[in-house]
Amino acid sequence: EPEVTQTPSHQVTQMGQEVILRCVPISNHLYFYWYRQILGQKVEFLVSFYNNEISEKSEIFDDRFSVERPDGSNFTLKIRSTKLEDSAMYFCASRWRALTDTQYFGPGTRLTVL
Amino acid sequence: GDSVTQMEGPVTLSEEAFLTINCTYTATGYPSLFWYVQYPGEGLQLLLKATKADDKGSNKGFEATYRKETTSFHLEKGSVQVSDSAVYFCALTLVDYGGSQGNLIFGKGTKLSVKP
């Protein structure tokens, strides 16, 4: 069964550094998402991406965050000037076409900012 | 704004007990409703979904019925197993076709522990 993959599984960085989280969505899916989950809290939407551009973003997705689909298969989340409060589990998800289609989630990348 | 409220846990049950996890929602449009499950150390997996009122989603013995009149989507299972121990998230996505990009709005999650 096709699945969403994410790398790395765990990323540790120093405050102020830049990190790139990588995702490979399911190959024929058209919509891509990033969510985050701070430890013990609910899953929060960050950004959606369709047709090579951001289609919606939340208040969390400030100008330190960016997304890219550089090569038609990978989908990346870049965080510049990381802060302690960026520490969370980051999930990538993809969806085929219809709004009612299931979003499939990757296993997540745990980001720890020291 | 749009939101999901679910009963807070943790919920601890004995094996073969009946499970109910309450979920209610507030939505300005026409939501599709989902239950996702997160097993320890893993990502989110879709458990079941319902896309319109009175639909019943079911999977692995779990069921939930989309009740528009009570804006609810309660999760039930008749006989839980130890392997059902996980965190369960209720979520919605708006299907208004007017701008929604299908992002999911989650509840806070309910941790279920099933004891043998």
CSV table of C-alpha atoms in Angstrom, one decimal:
chain,number,residue,atom,x,y,z
A,1,GLU,CA,0.0,0.0,0.0
A,2,PRO,CA,1.4,3.4,-0.9
A,3,GLU,CA,2.5,5.5,2.1
A,4,VAL,CA,3.8,8.9,3.0
A,5,THR,CA,7.4,8.9,4.1
A,6,GLN,CA,9.3,11.5,6.1
A,7,THR,CA,13.0,12.0,6.9
A,8,PRO,CA,14.7,12.3,9.3
A,9,SER,CA,12.7,10.7,12.1
A,10,HIS,CA,14.4,12.9,14.6
A,11,GLN,CA,16.2,16.2,14.1
A,12,VAL,CA,18.1,18.0,16.8
A,13,THR,CA,19.2,21.6,16.2
A,14,GLN,CA,20.5,24.6,18.0
A,15,MET,CA,18.3,27.6,18.4
A,16,GLY,CA,18.8,30.0,15.5
A,17,GLN,CA,19.7,27.4,13.0
A,18,GLU,CA,17.9,26.4,9.9
A,19,VAL,CA,16.3,22.9,9.4
A,20,ILE,CA,14.7,21.2,6.5
A,21,LEU,CA,12.2,18.5,7.0
A,22,ARG,CA,11.6,16.2,4.1
A,23,CYS,CA,8.5,14.3,3.0
A,24,VAL,CA,7.7,12.1,0.0
A,25,PRO,CA,3.9,12.1,-0.5
A,26,ILE,CA,1.9,9.4,-2.2
A,27,SER,CA,2.8,9.6,-5.9
A,28,ASN,CA,-0.5,10.5,-7.5
A,29,HIS,CA,-1.7,12.8,-4.8
A,30,LEU,CA,-2.3,16.5,-5.6
A,31,TYR,CA,-2.6,18.2,-2.2
A,32,PHE,CA,0.1,18.3,0.4
A,33,TYR,CA,0.0,19.5,4.0
A,34,TRP,CA,2.2,20.1,7.0
A,35,TYR,CA,0.9,19.8,10.6
A,36,ARG,CA,2.6,19.9,13.9
A,37,GLN,CA,2.0,18.4,17.3
A,38,ILE,CA,3.6,19.9,20.3
A,39,LEU,CA,4.1,17.1,22.9
A,40,GLY,CA,0.9,16.3,24.6
A,41,GLN,CA,-1.2,18.7,22.6
A,42,LYS,CA,-3.4,18.5,19.6
A,43,VAL,CA,-2.4,18.3,16.0
A,44,GLU,CA,-2.3,21.8,14.4
A,45,PHE,CA,-2.5,22.7,10.7
A,46,LEU,CA,0.5,24.7,9.3
A,47,VAL,CA,0.1,24.9,5.6
A,48,SER,CA,-1.5,23.4,2.5
A,49,PHE,CA,0.1,23.2,-0.9
A,50,TYR,CA,-1.4,22.6,-4.3
A,51,ASN,CA,-0.3,23.2,-7.9
A,52,ASN,CA,3.1,24.3,-6.7
A,53,GLU,CA,2.0,27.1,-4.5
A,54,ILE,CA,0.7,27.6,-0.9
A,55,SER,CA,-3.1,27.5,-0.9
A,56,GLU,CA,-3.7,28.1,2.8
A,57,LYS,CA,-1.6,28.7,5.9
A,58,SER,CA,-2.2,29.1,9.6
A,59,GLU,CA,-1.0,31.8,12.0
A,60,ILE,CA,1.7,29.4,13.1
A,61,PHE,CA,3.3,29.5,9.6
A,62,ASP,CA,5.1,32.8,10.0
A,63,ASP,CA,7.8,34.1,7.6
A,64,ARG,CA,10.4,31.8,9.1
A,65,PHE,CA,8.6,28.9,7.5
A,66,SER,CA,8.6,27.9,3.9
A,67,VAL,CA,7.6,24.9,1.8
A,68,GLU,CA,8.8,23.7,-1.5
A,69,ARG,CA,8.2,20.8,-3.9
A,70,PRO,CA,11.5,20.9,-5.7
A,71,ASP,CA,11.4,17.9,-7.9
A,72,GLY,CA,7.9,16.6,-8.3
A,73,SER,CA,8.3,14.0,-5.6
A,74,ASN,CA,9.7,15.6,-2.4
A,75,PHE,CA,7.8,18.1,-0.3
A,76,THR,CA,9.9,20.0,2.2
A,77,LEU,CA,9.3,22.3,5.1
A,78,LYS,CA,12.1,24.7,6.0
A,79,ILE,CA,12.3,26.5,9.3
A,80,ARG,CA,14.8,29.4,9.5
A,81,SER,CA,16.0,30.9,12.8
A,82,THR,CA,14.5,28.1,14.8
A,83,LYS,CA,13.1,28.9,18.3
A,84,LEU,CA,12.7,26.7,21.3
A,85,GLU,CA,8.9,26.7,20.7
A,86,ASP,CA,9.4,25.1,17.3
A,87,SER,CA,10.1,21.8,19.1
A,88,ALA,CA,7.3,19.5,18.1
A,89,MET,CA,6.5,16.5,15.9
A,90,TYR,CA,5.9,17.6,12.4
A,91,PHE,CA,3.6,15.5,10.2
A,92,CYS,CA,3.4,15.6,6.4
A,93,ALA,CA,0.1,14.5,4.8
A,94,SER,CA,-1.2,14.2,1.2
A,95,ARG,CA,-4.6,13.8,-0.4
A,96,TRP,CA,-5.6,12.8,-3.9
A,97,ARG,CA,-8.2,15.2,-5.2
A,98,ALA,CA,-11.6,15.6,-3.6
A,99,LEU,CA,-12.0,17.4,-0.3
A,100,THR,CA,-13.6,14.3,1.1
A,101,ASP,CA,-10.7,12.1,0.2
A,102,THR,CA,-8.6,10.7,3.0
A,103,GLN,CA,-5.5,12.5,4.1
A,104,TYR,CA,-2.6,10.1,4.6
A,105,PHE,CA,-0.1,11.0,7.2
A,106,GLY,CA,3.6,10.2,7.4
A,107,PRO,CA,5.2,8.9,10.6
A,108,GLY,CA,6.4,12.3,11.5
A,109,THR,CA,9.7,14.1,12.3
A,110,ARG,CA,10.5,14.9,15.8
A,111,LEU,CA,12.2,18.3,15.9
A,112,THR,CA,14.1,19.3,19.1
A,113,VAL,CA,15.4,22.8,19.3
A,114,LEU,CA,18.0,23.3,22.0
B,1,GLY,CA,-14.5,29.6,14.2
B,2,ASP,CA,-14.6,25.9,13.2
B,3,SER,CA,-13.6,23.6,16.0
B,4,VAL,CA,-13.7,20.1,17.4
B,5,THR,CA,-14.3,19.2,21.1
B,6,GLN,CA,-13.7,15.7,22.3
B,7,MET,CA,-13.8,14.2,25.8
B,8,GLU,CA,-10.5,14.4,27.5
B,9,GLY,CA,-8.8,11.4,28.9
B,10,PRO,CA,-7.2,9.4,29.8
B,11,VAL,CA,-9.7,6.7,29.5
B,12,THR,CA,-8.8,3.4,31.1
B,13,LEU,CA,-10.9,0.3,30.4
B,14,SER,CA,-10.7,-3.4,31.0
B,15,GLU,CA,-10.4,-5.7,28.0
B,16,GLU,CA,-13.9,-6.4,26.4
B,17,ALA,CA,-15.4,-3.3,27.9
B,18,PHE,CA,-17.6,-1.0,25.8
B,19,LEU,CA,-16.0,2.2,24.6
B,20,THR,CA,-17.5,5.6,23.8
B,21,ILE,CA,-15.4,8.7,23.1
B,22,ASN,CA,-17.5,11.8,22.6
B,23,CYS,CA,-16.8,14.3,19.9
B,24,THR,CA,-18.8,17.4,18.9
B,25,TYR,CA,-18.0,20.0,16.4
B,26,THR,CA,-18.7,23.5,15.3
B,27,ALA,CA,-18.5,24.3,11.6
B,28,THR,CA,-19.6,27.1,9.4
B,29,GLY,CA,-19.8,25.0,6.3
B,30,TYR,CA,-20.5,21.3,5.5
B,31,PRO,CA,-17.8,19.2,7.3
B,32,SER,CA,-16.6,15.8,6.6
B,33,LEU,CA,-15.8,14.0,9.9
B,34,PHE,CA,-12.9,11.7,10.7
B,35,TRP,CA,-11.4,9.7,13.5
B,36,TYR,CA,-7.7,9.2,13.4
B,37,VAL,CA,-5.7,6.9,15.7
B,38,GLN,CA,-2.1,7.4,16.9
B,39,TYR,CA,-0.4,4.3,18.4
B,40,PRO,CA,2.6,4.8,20.7
B,41,GLY,CA,5.5,6.1,18.7
B,42,GLU,CA,3.7,6.2,15.4
B,43,GLY,CA,2.0,8.7,13.1
B,44,LEU,CA,-1.7,9.3,12.5
B,45,GLN,CA,-3.7,6.7,10.8
B,46,LEU,CA,-7.3,7.1,9.5
B,47,LEU,CA,-9.6,4.9,11.5
B,48,LEU,CA,-12.9,5.9,9.9
B,49,LYS,CA,-14.7,8.7,8.3
B,50,ALA,CA,-18.2,10.0,7.3
B,51,THR,CA,-18.8,12.6,4.7
B,52,LYS,CA,-22.4,13.5,5.1
B,53,ALA,CA,-25.2,13.6,7.7
B,54,ASP,CA,-26.4,10.2,8.9
B,55,ASP,CA,-23.4,8.4,7.4
B,56,LYS,CA,-21.9,5.7,9.6
B,57,GLY,CA,-18.2,5.1,9.4
B,58,SER,CA,-16.8,1.8,10.6
B,59,ASN,CA,-13.5,0.0,10.7
B,60,LYS,CA,-11.9,-2.7,12.9
B,61,GLY,CA,-15.0,-2.9,15.1
B,62,PHE,CA,-15.1,0.9,15.7
B,63,GLU,CA,-18.2,2.9,14.6
B,64,ALA,CA,-19.2,6.5,14.5
B,65,THR,CA,-22.4,8.1,13.1
B,66,TYR,CA,-22.4,11.7,11.7
B,67,ARG,CA,-25.3,13.4,13.6
B,68,LYS,CA,-26.0,16.8,12.2
B,69,GLU,CA,-28.8,17.5,14.6
B,70,THR,CA,-26.5,17.2,17.6
B,71,THR,CA,-23.3,18.1,15.7
B,72,SER,CA,-21.7,15.0,17.0
B,73,PHE,CA,-19.5,12.1,15.8
B,74,HIS,CA,-19.0,9.8,18.8
B,75,LEU,CA,-16.7,6.9,18.5
B,76,GLU,CA,-17.9,3.5,19.8
B,77,LYS,CA,-16.6,0.0,20.1
B,78,GLY,CA,-18.4,-2.9,21.6
B,79,SER,CA,-15.4,-4.8,23.0
B,80,VAL,CA,-12.0,-3.2,23.3
B,81,GLN,CA,-8.7,-5.1,23.2
B,82,VAL,CA,-5.4,-4.3,24.7
B,83,SER,CA,-4.1,-3.6,21.2
B,84,ASP,CA,-6.6,-0.7,20.9
B,85,SER,CA,-4.6,1.3,23.4
B,86,ALA,CA,-3.7,4.6,21.6
B,87,VAL,CA,-4.7,8.2,21.3
B,88,TYR,CA,-7.8,8.9,19.3
B,89,PHE,CA,-8.3,12.2,17.5
B,90,CYS,CA,-11.6,13.5,16.1
B,91,ALA,CA,-11.2,15.8,13.2
B,92,LEU,CA,-13.2,17.7,10.5
B,93,THR,CA,-12.5,19.2,7.2
B,94,LEU,CA,-14.8,21.7,5.5
B,95,VAL,CA,-16.3,20.8,2.2
B,96,ASP,CA,-17.6,24.1,1.0
B,97,TYR,CA,-15.7,24.2,-2.2
B,98,GLY,CA,-15.5,27.9,-1.9
B,99,GLY,CA,-11.9,28.1,-0.7
B,100,SER,CA,-11.4,25.3,1.8
B,101,GLN,CA,-8.2,23.4,0.9
B,102,GLY,CA,-9.2,20.5,3.0
B,103,ASN,CA,-7.0,21.1,6.0
B,104,LEU,CA,-8.0,19.0,9.0
B,105,ILE,CA,-9.1,20.6,12.3
B,106,PHE,CA,-8.4,18.3,15.2
B,107,GLY,CA,-9.7,17.8,18.7
B,108,LYS,CA,-7.2,17.5,21.5
B,109,GLY,CA,-7.1,13.7,21.5
B,110,THR,CA,-8.3,11.1,23.9
B,111,LYS,CA,-5.8,8.6,25.3
B,112,LEU,CA,-7.2,5.1,25.7
B,113,SER,CA,-5.5,2.5,27.8
B,114,VAL,CA,-7.0,-1.0,27.8
B,115,LYS,CA,-5.9,-3.3,30.6
B,116,PRO,CA,-5.9,-7.1,30.3
